[in-house]
Structure formats: C-alpha cells, structure tokens
Amino acid sequence: MALASSPASDAPNHPLAVRMGVVAGVSHNLVIGLIMGSFGLMLASVEDRLGVSGEAAAVGIPLTLVGSSVLAPFVGVLIAKVSLRLLLLAGALLAATGYFTLAFTQSYALYLVAYGLLFGPALSLAGSIGPATLVTRWFNRNRGLALGIVHLPIVIAIVPWSLDRALTVYASTTLYLFMGVLIAVLLVPLTLLAVDHPPTAETLAPEPAEKRTADGSFSVAQLLARPRFWAICLAAIASMTSSVMLGSLLVPIGVSWGFARSEAAILQSIMAAVGILGSILFGWVADKLGGARSLALIAFNCALLWTVLLMHPPFAATAVVVGLIGMHGAGAIPTLGRGLSDSFGQASYSRGFGLSTMIGLPFIGTAIIGSERVFSVTGSYDLAITSIACFFVIAIFLGLYGATGAKLQGPLAAPAEAI
C-alpha cells in the first residue's frame, strides 16, 4: 500500500475533480432545492386535489426528513461498499419517480409514499450524503471550500419565487410533471458522469491496517466508539440545530418581540440570503484552520450572537444578528465535512456524515417542538434561546477536543476502476 510523504491536503486535486464538483453541486441543488423549495407553495393545491386538511398535507416534509435521517447511516455504509455513481443515479430516479407520482396521483396514501419512501431516500442518496462524499473523495486541496460551493442553496432560493409565478399560469400537476422531467432529463444523465474514486489516492482511517475495513475506513461501530467523532458531530449539530430552529420559527419569534409579521418574514429572507456567503466563507476557513477548529470558532461566535438575541435588540440590529447566525449555520456542512475527513480519513466520510445526520435528528426535533412548548407555557422564547446559547458554549470545547489526536495516515492505493 502506497503512503504519501506529504500531508494529504498538500496533494494536488485530480483534473477531473472540478467535473465531480459540478455533478455533486447540481445533484445537491436539484434534489434538495426542488423538494424543499416547492413544498410550501404546493400545499394549497394538495389540499384541494386530494381533499385533505392543511395539517395532513404538511406531513410530507417531516416524513421526508425523518426517512432521510433514519436511512442516513445505512446510506453512509452503502456508499462505502457500492458504486457511488449507481447510488447517485438511484437517488435521481427516486426523486423523478416521486414527482411523477405527485403529478398523477389522486391518493393521499401515494402522496405520503412519494415523500417518505421516494423523496426520503433520494435526499440521502443524491441530495446530501452522496454529493458530499463525491467532493470529499476527489478534493484534497481546498476541500472545505469545494464543499461550501457545492452546498450553495442556489435552487432553493430560486424555486419559491419562480414557482409562485408559475402557479398563476399552470396547474400544480403540470409543475410536478415538469420537475420530474427536469430531474430525469438533466440530473439522471449527469450522474452517469460521476466516477466513484480518484485514480490517485484517498486518505485512510488513522489506525493500523488490521483495525480498518477493507476500503481503509472506520466501521460504524468504530466511529461510534470514538469520543472525537462524537465531539465533532455534536459541535456541528449545535449549529445545524440552531439554524433549523431559528429558520422554522423566526416569524413567530419575531412577532413575539413586537415586530410585524412582514418584518419577521424579512428577517427570514435575510437569514437565508446571508447563509449563501457562509457556505463559501467557512469552507475556506475550514481549509485554513481545520474542520474541528472551525466548528469551535462557529460555536464561539454563535454563543455570542444568540446571547445578543436575548436582549431583544431593535429591528436593524436583529437583522444583522440573524444574518450572521444564518452565515455561521450554513458553514456547518463544509466544516463538518473537513473535520470528519481530516480526523478519520476520506474513506470514512460517508459513514461519518450519515451517522451525524441521524444523530442530529432528535436534537433538531426537540429544539423546534421544545421551543414552541416553552413559548406556550411562558409566553416567551427566551428559555429556548438560552438553551441554544448554552449548547454553543459546550460546542466550543467539543470542537477544540475534536481537533486533537491523530490525523491522516496516508492515501489508499489507487482503485481498480477506470475512468
């Protein structure tokens, strides 16, 4: 087995790395952007067409998120064992099938199948774990920045605006059909351009060969047994939890502070818009500081920002704070990716990212439901905000601990697959 004489981060990227980044970026954006960006605008049409209540129609996205998160560890293991190209293709086909199902069905049961059994797996395979793994395998230099660029929320920012206008002209079934065709015509052939592994090298788990799996990675049990894995994951989950909680509840939180609903909606737009910058910025920071240290930096800054929110500042100041929180939250994915691959090797990334997705689900769910419960009891979100700030204080030390210990041990010998 060949070993590198220089750190893996100094190794040049293969010429095909940019192509893999394009495949990953389009896959991530189309799958997540269309599913998440279209859902809210299509709810009214779902109620009318299927004859269900708004609450029943709204089950779709939670069902997708639960399905994706529960499947994530298994997808992470599958990606380490099966052709990533085929799994990206499978995710694209599942997403297209989901939209075709929504376009033609009159059944609420099939509506739930589309979101839970089609979009859920598609989200893991072709929306999150698959694309991020492809980038992590192919980028040595500027890996964090590449992850940040791939995760730019471009489509999800465009879809609500364009779909709102399209609904004034076309039926919802036509738009579902269009989204399915778009994925089938654009994404399905694009995934066939993906190459599973670079012909040069991937970094191994920093353990003796007899303690690694056949592909040079940690097993799920080995990752879960390592405190540093938990430290890195929980440091990232603090940021993800805060972003989802604030993004989901910003309008009611803003109204509780005395802002008009329209002003609170502006805050939500600011948070999303500034988040685009954060994905690139913290991807770059992760390349300079390392993933775990960058997570500690994000946690330190966010602990301060969430503490400022407790002071209920005026609208202009709140807009700045919320924008900065959005920027830091968007940086969690590239910094987590850099941290996992730095500490456990590129070969272990898919397993690690899949596990972190599942581990984060109860934190995110508790934050959203718990915040609403706190408000219903106390009439204020202050206790929920304090809890998030405390979580970030803990995350500072988790990130710093995650940055300690052994790093990369050298690359995996070139795989046999031809490009």
CSV table of C-alpha atoms in Angstrom, one decimal:
chain,number,residue,atom,x,y,z
A,1,MET,CA,0.0,0.0,0.0
A,2,ALA,CA,1.4,3.3,-1.0
A,3,LEU,CA,1.9,6.0,1.6
A,4,ALA,CA,2.2,9.7,0.9
A,5,SER,CA,5.3,11.6,2.0
A,6,SER,CA,3.4,14.8,2.3
A,7,PRO,CA,0.1,15.6,4.0
A,8,ALA,CA,-3.0,14.7,2.0
A,9,SER,CA,-4.1,18.3,2.0
A,10,ASP,CA,-1.0,19.3,0.0
A,11,ALA,CA,-1.7,16.7,-2.7
A,12,PRO,CA,-3.0,18.3,-5.9
A,13,ASN,CA,-6.5,17.6,-7.0
A,14,HIS,CA,-7.0,15.3,-10.0
A,15,PRO,CA,-8.0,17.2,-13.2
A,16,LEU,CA,-11.5,15.5,-13.0
A,17,ALA,CA,-12.2,17.0,-9.5
A,18,VAL,CA,-14.0,20.0,-11.0
A,19,ARG,CA,-16.3,17.7,-13.0
A,20,MET,CA,-17.1,15.8,-9.9
A,21,GLY,CA,-17.8,19.1,-8.1
A,22,VAL,CA,-20.3,20.1,-10.8
A,23,VAL,CA,-22.0,16.7,-10.7
A,24,ALA,CA,-22.3,17.0,-6.9
A,25,GLY,CA,-23.4,20.6,-6.9
A,26,VAL,CA,-26.2,20.0,-9.5
A,27,SER,CA,-27.3,16.8,-7.7
A,28,HIS,CA,-27.5,18.5,-4.3
A,29,ASN,CA,-29.2,21.6,-5.6
A,30,LEU,CA,-31.8,20.0,-7.8
A,31,VAL,CA,-32.8,17.3,-5.3
A,32,ILE,CA,-32.9,19.4,-2.1
A,33,GLY,CA,-33.8,22.6,-3.8
A,34,LEU,CA,-36.9,21.3,-5.6
A,35,ILE,CA,-38.2,19.2,-2.7
A,36,MET,CA,-37.8,21.8,-0.1
A,37,GLY,CA,-38.4,24.9,-2.3
A,38,SER,CA,-41.6,23.7,-3.8
A,39,PHE,CA,-43.3,22.1,-0.8
A,40,GLY,CA,-44.9,25.1,0.9
A,41,LEU,CA,-46.2,26.6,-2.3
A,42,MET,CA,-47.9,23.4,-3.4
A,43,LEU,CA,-49.7,22.7,-0.1
A,44,ALA,CA,-52.9,24.5,-1.1
A,45,SER,CA,-53.2,22.6,-4.3
A,46,VAL,CA,-52.6,19.3,-2.5
A,47,GLU,CA,-55.4,20.1,-0.1
A,48,ASP,CA,-57.8,20.8,-2.9
A,49,ARG,CA,-56.8,17.9,-5.2
A,50,LEU,CA,-56.6,15.2,-2.5
A,51,GLY,CA,-59.3,16.6,-0.2
A,52,VAL,CA,-57.2,16.7,2.9
A,53,SER,CA,-56.6,19.2,5.6
A,54,GLY,CA,-53.6,21.5,5.7
A,55,GLU,CA,-52.2,19.6,8.7
A,56,ALA,CA,-52.4,16.3,6.7
A,57,ALA,CA,-50.8,17.9,3.7
A,58,ALA,CA,-48.0,19.4,5.8
A,59,VAL,CA,-46.9,15.9,6.9
A,60,GLY,CA,-44.9,15.5,3.6
A,61,ILE,CA,-41.6,17.3,4.5
A,62,PRO,CA,-41.4,16.0,8.1
A,63,LEU,CA,-41.9,12.5,6.6
A,64,THR,CA,-39.1,13.1,4.1
A,65,LEU,CA,-36.7,14.4,6.8
A,66,VAL,CA,-37.4,11.5,9.1
A,67,GLY,CA,-37.0,9.0,6.3
A,68,SER,CA,-33.8,10.6,5.1
A,69,SER,CA,-32.3,10.9,8.6
A,70,VAL,CA,-33.2,7.3,9.6
A,71,LEU,CA,-31.7,6.0,6.4
A,72,ALA,CA,-28.6,8.1,6.5
A,73,PRO,CA,-26.3,5.7,8.5
A,74,PHE,CA,-27.3,2.9,6.1
A,75,VAL,CA,-26.7,5.1,3.1
A,76,GLY,CA,-23.3,6.0,4.5
A,77,VAL,CA,-22.3,2.4,4.8
A,78,LEU,CA,-23.8,1.6,1.3
A,79,ILE,CA,-21.8,4.3,-0.3
A,80,ALA,CA,-18.6,2.8,1.1
A,81,LYS,CA,-19.5,-0.6,-0.4
A,82,VAL,CA,-21.4,0.1,-3.6
A,83,SER,CA,-20.7,2.3,-6.7
A,84,LEU,CA,-21.3,5.9,-5.8
A,85,ARG,CA,-22.3,6.6,-9.4
A,86,LEU,CA,-25.1,4.0,-9.2
A,87,LEU,CA,-26.3,5.3,-5.9
A,88,LEU,CA,-26.5,8.9,-7.2
A,89,LEU,CA,-28.4,7.5,-10.2
A,90,ALA,CA,-30.7,5.7,-7.9
A,91,GLY,CA,-31.4,8.8,-5.9
A,92,ALA,CA,-32.1,10.8,-9.1
A,93,LEU,CA,-34.5,8.2,-10.3
A,94,LEU,CA,-36.3,8.1,-7.0
A,95,ALA,CA,-36.7,11.8,-7.0
A,96,ALA,CA,-38.0,11.8,-10.5
A,97,THR,CA,-40.4,9.0,-9.7
A,98,GLY,CA,-41.6,11.0,-6.7
A,99,TYR,CA,-42.6,13.9,-8.8
A,100,PHE,CA,-44.3,11.8,-11.4
A,101,THR,CA,-46.3,10.1,-8.6
A,102,LEU,CA,-47.3,13.5,-7.3
A,103,ALA,CA,-48.3,14.6,-10.8
A,104,PHE,CA,-50.7,11.8,-11.5
A,105,THR,CA,-52.0,10.5,-8.1
A,106,GLN,CA,-55.3,11.3,-6.5
A,107,SER,CA,-54.4,9.2,-3.4
A,108,TYR,CA,-53.3,10.6,-0.1
A,109,ALA,CA,-51.5,7.3,0.6
A,110,LEU,CA,-49.4,7.7,-2.5
A,111,TYR,CA,-48.7,11.3,-1.6
A,112,LEU,CA,-47.2,10.0,1.6
A,113,VAL,CA,-45.3,7.3,-0.3
A,114,ALA,CA,-43.8,9.9,-2.6
A,115,TYR,CA,-42.4,12.0,0.3
A,116,GLY,CA,-41.5,9.2,2.7
A,117,LEU,CA,-40.3,6.3,0.5
A,118,LEU,CA,-39.2,8.2,-2.6
A,119,PHE,CA,-38.0,11.6,-1.6
A,120,GLY,CA,-36.6,10.5,1.8
A,121,PRO,CA,-34.1,8.0,0.3
A,122,ALA,CA,-33.4,10.4,-2.6
A,123,LEU,CA,-32.5,13.2,-0.2
A,124,SER,CA,-29.8,11.0,1.4
A,125,LEU,CA,-28.5,9.4,-1.8
A,126,ALA,CA,-28.4,12.3,-4.2
A,127,GLY,CA,-29.1,15.3,-2.0
A,128,SER,CA,-26.8,15.2,0.9
A,129,ILE,CA,-24.5,12.2,1.6
A,130,GLY,CA,-23.8,11.2,-2.0
A,131,PRO,CA,-22.8,14.6,-3.4
A,132,ALA,CA,-20.7,15.5,-0.3
A,133,THR,CA,-18.9,12.1,-0.4
A,134,LEU,CA,-18.1,12.6,-4.1
A,135,VAL,CA,-16.5,16.0,-3.3
A,136,THR,CA,-14.6,14.7,-0.3
A,137,ARG,CA,-13.1,11.8,-2.3
A,138,TRP,CA,-11.9,14.0,-5.1
A,139,PHE,CA,-10.7,17.2,-3.4
A,140,ASN,CA,-7.5,17.2,-1.4
A,141,ARG,CA,-6.7,20.9,-1.7
A,142,ASN,CA,-9.5,23.3,-0.8
A,143,ARG,CA,-11.8,20.5,0.2
A,144,GLY,CA,-13.7,22.7,2.6
A,145,LEU,CA,-14.2,25.4,0.0
A,146,ALA,CA,-15.3,22.9,-2.5
A,147,LEU,CA,-17.9,21.5,-0.1
A,148,GLY,CA,-19.1,25.1,0.6
A,149,ILE,CA,-19.5,25.9,-3.0
A,150,VAL,CA,-21.4,22.6,-3.7
A,151,HIS,CA,-23.8,23.3,-0.9
A,152,LEU,CA,-24.7,26.8,-2.0
A,153,PRO,CA,-28.5,27.0,-1.8
A,154,ILE,CA,-29.0,28.3,-5.3
A,155,VAL,CA,-32.0,26.3,-6.5
A,156,ILE,CA,-33.9,26.6,-3.2
A,157,ALA,CA,-33.5,30.4,-3.4
A,158,ILE,CA,-34.9,30.4,-7.0
A,159,VAL,CA,-37.7,27.9,-6.8
A,160,PRO,CA,-40.2,29.6,-4.4
A,161,TRP,CA,-40.1,32.9,-6.5
A,162,SER,CA,-40.4,31.2,-9.9
A,163,LEU,CA,-42.9,28.6,-8.7
A,164,ASP,CA,-45.2,31.2,-7.2
A,165,ARG,CA,-45.5,32.9,-10.6
A,166,ALA,CA,-45.8,29.6,-12.5
A,167,LEU,CA,-48.8,28.6,-10.4
A,168,THR,CA,-50.7,31.5,-11.8
A,169,VAL,CA,-50.4,30.0,-15.3
A,170,TYR,CA,-50.1,26.3,-14.9
A,171,ALA,CA,-51.8,23.6,-12.8
A,172,SER,CA,-49.9,22.1,-9.9
A,173,THR,CA,-49.9,18.7,-11.6
A,174,THR,CA,-48.2,20.2,-14.7
A,175,LEU,CA,-45.5,21.7,-12.4
A,176,TYR,CA,-44.9,18.4,-10.6
A,177,LEU,CA,-44.5,16.8,-14.0
A,178,PHE,CA,-42.1,19.5,-15.1
A,179,MET,CA,-39.9,18.9,-12.0
A,180,GLY,CA,-39.9,15.2,-12.6
A,181,VAL,CA,-38.9,15.7,-16.3
A,182,LEU,CA,-36.2,18.2,-15.3
A,183,ILE,CA,-34.5,15.7,-12.9
A,184,ALA,CA,-34.9,12.8,-15.5
A,185,VAL,CA,-33.5,14.8,-18.4
A,186,LEU,CA,-30.8,16.8,-16.6
A,187,LEU,CA,-29.7,15.0,-13.4
A,188,VAL,CA,-30.1,11.3,-14.4
A,189,PRO,CA,-27.6,11.6,-17.3
A,190,LEU,CA,-25.3,13.9,-15.3
A,191,THR,CA,-24.9,11.3,-12.5
A,192,LEU,CA,-23.5,8.9,-15.1
A,193,LEU,CA,-20.5,11.3,-15.4
A,194,ALA,CA,-19.6,10.6,-11.8
A,195,VAL,CA,-16.5,8.5,-11.1
A,196,ASP,CA,-16.5,6.6,-7.9
A,197,HIS,CA,-12.9,7.2,-6.8
A,198,PRO,CA,-10.0,9.3,-8.0
A,199,PRO,CA,-7.2,7.2,-9.5
A,200,THR,CA,-4.6,8.7,-7.2
A,201,ALA,CA,-5.4,8.2,-3.5
A,202,GLU,CA,-7.8,8.6,-0.6
A,203,THR,CA,-6.7,9.1,2.9
A,204,LEU,CA,-7.1,6.1,5.3
A,205,ALA,CA,-8.5,5.9,8.8
A,206,PRO,CA,-5.6,6.7,11.2
A,207,GLU,CA,-5.4,3.2,12.6
A,208,PRO,CA,-3.3,0.1,11.9
A,209,ALA,CA,-4.4,-1.8,8.8
A,210,GLU,CA,-5.9,-4.7,10.8
A,211,LYS,CA,-8.3,-2.3,12.5
A,212,ARG,CA,-9.7,-0.8,9.3
A,213,THR,CA,-12.3,-2.1,7.0
A,214,ALA,CA,-11.3,-3.4,3.5
A,215,ASP,CA,-11.7,0.0,1.9
A,216,GLY,CA,-9.4,1.7,4.6
A,217,SER,CA,-12.2,3.3,6.6
A,218,PHE,CA,-13.6,3.0,10.1
A,219,SER,CA,-16.7,0.9,10.5
A,220,VAL,CA,-19.8,2.4,12.1
A,221,ALA,CA,-19.1,0.7,15.4
A,222,GLN,CA,-15.5,2.1,15.4
A,223,LEU,CA,-16.7,5.6,14.7
A,224,LEU,CA,-19.3,5.5,17.4
A,225,ALA,CA,-16.7,4.2,19.9
A,226,ARG,CA,-14.5,7.3,19.3
A,227,PRO,CA,-15.2,10.3,21.6
A,228,ARG,CA,-13.6,12.6,19.0
A,229,PHE,CA,-16.2,11.6,16.4
A,230,TRP,CA,-19.0,12.5,18.9
A,231,ALA,CA,-17.3,15.8,19.7
A,232,ILE,CA,-17.0,16.8,16.0
A,233,CYS,CA,-20.6,15.7,15.2
A,234,LEU,CA,-22.2,17.4,18.2
A,235,ALA,CA,-20.2,20.6,17.6
A,236,ALA,CA,-21.7,20.7,14.1
A,237,ILE,CA,-25.2,19.6,15.3
A,238,ALA,CA,-25.3,22.6,17.6
A,239,SER,CA,-25.0,24.9,14.5
A,240,MET,CA,-27.4,22.8,12.4
A,241,THR,CA,-30.0,22.7,15.3
A,242,SER,CA,-29.9,26.4,15.8
A,243,SER,CA,-30.2,27.2,12.1
A,244,VAL,CA,-33.2,24.9,11.6
A,245,MET,CA,-34.9,26.1,14.8
A,246,LEU,CA,-34.5,29.8,14.0
A,247,GLY,CA,-35.3,29.3,10.3
A,248,SER,CA,-38.5,27.4,11.2
A,249,LEU,CA,-39.7,29.7,14.0
A,250,LEU,CA,-38.3,33.1,13.1
A,251,VAL,CA,-41.7,34.6,12.1
A,252,PRO,CA,-43.4,33.7,15.4
A,253,ILE,CA,-40.3,34.6,17.4
A,254,GLY,CA,-40.1,38.0,15.6
A,255,VAL,CA,-43.8,38.6,16.2
A,256,SER,CA,-43.3,37.8,19.9
A,257,TRP,CA,-40.6,40.5,20.0
A,258,GLY,CA,-43.1,43.1,18.7
A,259,PHE,CA,-42.1,43.1,15.0
A,260,ALA,CA,-44.8,43.0,12.3
A,261,ARG,CA,-45.2,39.7,10.5
A,262,SER,CA,-43.9,41.2,7.4
A,263,GLU,CA,-40.7,42.4,9.2
A,264,ALA,CA,-40.2,38.9,10.7
A,265,ALA,CA,-40.5,37.5,7.1
A,266,ILE,CA,-37.8,39.9,6.0
A,267,LEU,CA,-35.6,38.6,8.8
A,268,GLN,CA,-36.1,35.0,7.5
A,269,SER,CA,-35.1,36.1,4.0
A,270,ILE,CA,-32.0,37.9,5.3
A,271,MET,CA,-31.0,34.7,7.2
A,272,ALA,CA,-31.3,32.6,4.0
A,273,ALA,CA,-29.5,35.2,1.8
A,274,VAL,CA,-26.5,35.7,4.1
A,275,GLY,CA,-26.3,32.0,4.5
A,276,ILE,CA,-25.1,31.7,0.9
A,277,LEU,CA,-22.0,33.7,1.9
A,278,GLY,CA,-21.4,31.5,4.9
A,279,SER,CA,-21.1,28.3,2.9
A,280,ILE,CA,-18.2,29.6,1.0
A,281,LEU,CA,-16.6,31.6,3.8
A,282,PHE,CA,-16.5,28.8,6.3
A,283,GLY,CA,-15.5,26.3,3.7
A,284,TRP,CA,-12.4,28.5,3.1
A,285,VAL,CA,-11.9,28.9,6.9
A,286,ALA,CA,-12.0,25.1,7.4
A,287,ASP,CA,-9.2,24.7,4.8
A,288,LYS,CA,-7.1,27.1,6.8
A,289,LEU,CA,-7.9,26.1,10.4
A,290,GLY,CA,-9.1,22.6,10.0
A,291,GLY,CA,-12.7,21.4,10.3
A,292,ALA,CA,-12.9,20.9,14.1
A,293,ARG,CA,-11.3,24.2,15.0
A,294,SER,CA,-13.6,25.9,12.6
A,295,LEU,CA,-16.6,24.3,14.3
A,296,ALA,CA,-15.2,25.7,17.6
A,297,LEU,CA,-14.9,29.2,16.1
A,298,ILE,CA,-18.5,29.0,14.8
A,299,ALA,CA,-19.7,27.9,18.2
A,300,PHE,CA,-17.9,30.7,20.0
A,301,ASN,CA,-19.3,33.3,17.6
A,302,CYS,CA,-22.8,31.9,17.8
A,303,ALA,CA,-22.8,31.7,21.6
A,304,LEU,CA,-22.3,35.5,21.5
A,305,LEU,CA,-24.9,36.1,18.7
A,306,TRP,CA,-27.6,34.1,20.5
A,307,THR,CA,-26.9,35.9,23.7
A,308,VAL,CA,-27.4,39.2,21.9
A,309,LEU,CA,-30.9,37.9,20.8
A,310,LEU,CA,-31.8,37.6,24.5
A,311,MET,CA,-31.6,41.4,24.7
A,312,HIS,CA,-34.4,41.8,22.1
A,313,PRO,CA,-32.5,44.4,20.0
A,314,PRO,CA,-34.3,46.7,17.6
A,315,PHE,CA,-35.1,45.5,14.1
A,316,ALA,CA,-31.9,46.7,12.4
A,317,ALA,CA,-29.6,45.1,15.0
A,318,THR,CA,-31.7,42.0,15.0
A,319,ALA,CA,-31.4,41.8,11.2
A,320,VAL,CA,-27.6,41.9,11.5
A,321,VAL,CA,-27.5,39.2,14.2
A,322,VAL,CA,-29.9,36.9,12.4
A,323,GLY,CA,-28.0,37.3,9.1
A,324,LEU,CA,-24.7,36.4,10.9
A,325,ILE,CA,-26.4,33.4,12.5
A,326,GLY,CA,-27.5,32.3,9.1
A,327,MET,CA,-24.0,32.7,7.8
A,328,HIS,CA,-22.5,30.6,10.5
A,329,GLY,CA,-25.2,27.9,10.2
A,330,ALA,CA,-24.5,27.5,6.5
A,331,GLY,CA,-20.8,26.9,7.4
A,332,ALA,CA,-21.6,23.8,9.4
A,333,ILE,CA,-21.7,21.4,6.5
A,334,PRO,CA,-18.3,22.2,4.9
A,335,THR,CA,-16.6,22.4,8.3
A,336,LEU,CA,-18.1,19.1,9.4
A,337,GLY,CA,-17.0,17.5,6.1
A,338,ARG,CA,-13.5,18.8,6.5
A,339,GLY,CA,-13.4,17.8,10.2
A,340,LEU,CA,-14.5,14.2,9.6
A,341,SER,CA,-12.2,13.6,6.6
A,342,ASP,CA,-9.3,15.3,8.4
A,343,SER,CA,-9.7,13.1,11.5
A,344,PHE,CA,-11.0,9.8,10.2
A,345,GLY,CA,-9.9,9.8,6.5
A,346,GLN,CA,-11.7,10.4,3.3
A,347,ALA,CA,-12.6,6.7,3.1
A,348,SER,CA,-14.6,7.1,6.4
A,349,TYR,CA,-16.5,10.2,5.3
A,350,SER,CA,-19.8,8.7,4.0
A,351,ARG,CA,-20.3,6.6,7.2
A,352,GLY,CA,-19.4,9.5,9.4
A,353,PHE,CA,-21.7,12.0,7.7
A,354,GLY,CA,-24.6,9.5,7.6
A,355,LEU,CA,-24.3,8.9,11.3
A,356,SER,CA,-24.1,12.6,12.1
A,357,THR,CA,-27.3,13.2,10.1
A,358,MET,CA,-29.2,10.6,12.2
A,359,ILE,CA,-27.7,11.8,15.5
A,360,GLY,CA,-28.8,15.3,14.7
A,361,LEU,CA,-32.5,14.5,14.1
A,362,PRO,CA,-33.6,14.3,17.8
A,363,PHE,CA,-31.7,17.5,18.6
A,364,ILE,CA,-33.4,19.4,15.8
A,365,GLY,CA,-36.8,17.9,16.5
A,366,THR,CA,-36.5,18.7,20.2
A,367,ALA,CA,-35.4,22.2,19.5
A,368,ILE,CA,-38.4,23.0,17.3
A,369,ILE,CA,-41.1,21.3,19.4
A,370,GLY,CA,-39.5,22.3,22.7
A,371,SER,CA,-39.3,25.9,21.7
A,372,GLU,CA,-43.0,26.0,20.8
A,373,ARG,CA,-43.8,24.3,24.1
A,374,VAL,CA,-41.7,26.8,26.1
A,375,PHE,CA,-43.5,29.7,24.4
A,376,SER,CA,-46.9,28.2,25.1
A,377,VAL,CA,-46.0,27.9,28.8
A,378,THR,CA,-44.0,31.0,29.4
A,379,GLY,CA,-45.2,33.4,26.6
A,380,SER,CA,-41.5,33.9,25.6
A,381,TYR,CA,-38.8,32.1,23.6
A,382,ASP,CA,-36.1,33.3,25.9
A,383,LEU,CA,-35.6,30.0,27.6
A,384,ALA,CA,-35.2,28.2,24.2
A,385,ILE,CA,-32.7,30.9,23.1
A,386,THR,CA,-30.8,30.5,26.3
A,387,SER,CA,-30.6,26.7,25.8
A,388,ILE,CA,-29.2,27.2,22.3
A,389,ALA,CA,-26.6,29.6,23.6
A,390,CYS,CA,-25.6,27.1,26.2
A,391,PHE,CA,-25.4,24.3,23.6
A,392,PHE,CA,-22.9,26.5,21.7
A,393,VAL,CA,-20.8,27.1,24.8
A,394,ILE,CA,-20.4,23.3,25.1
A,395,ALA,CA,-19.8,23.0,21.4
A,396,ILE,CA,-16.7,25.3,21.7
A,397,PHE,CA,-15.0,22.7,23.9
A,398,LEU,CA,-16.3,19.9,21.7
A,399,GLY,CA,-14.8,21.4,18.6
A,400,LEU,CA,-11.4,22.0,20.3
A,401,TYR,CA,-11.3,18.5,21.6
A,402,GLY,CA,-12.2,17.2,18.2
A,403,ALA,CA,-9.2,18.9,16.8
A,404,THR,CA,-6.8,16.9,18.9
A,405,GLY,CA,-5.4,13.4,18.3
A,406,ALA,CA,-4.1,11.5,15.3
A,407,LYS,CA,-4.8,12.9,11.8
A,408,LEU,CA,-4.4,11.2,8.4
A,409,GLN,CA,-2.2,8.2,7.8
A,410,GLY,CA,-1.7,8.3,4.1
A,411,PRO,CA,-3.6,7.5,0.9
A,412,LEU,CA,-5.4,4.4,-0.2
A,413,ALA,CA,-3.8,2.7,-3.1
A,414,ALA,CA,-5.4,3.6,-6.4
A,415,PRO,CA,-8.7,1.7,-7.0
A,416,ALA,CA,-9.0,-0.6,-10.0
A,417,GLU,CA,-11.9,1.3,-11.6
A,418,ALA,CA,-11.0,3.0,-14.8
A,419,ILE,CA,-12.3,6.5,-15.6
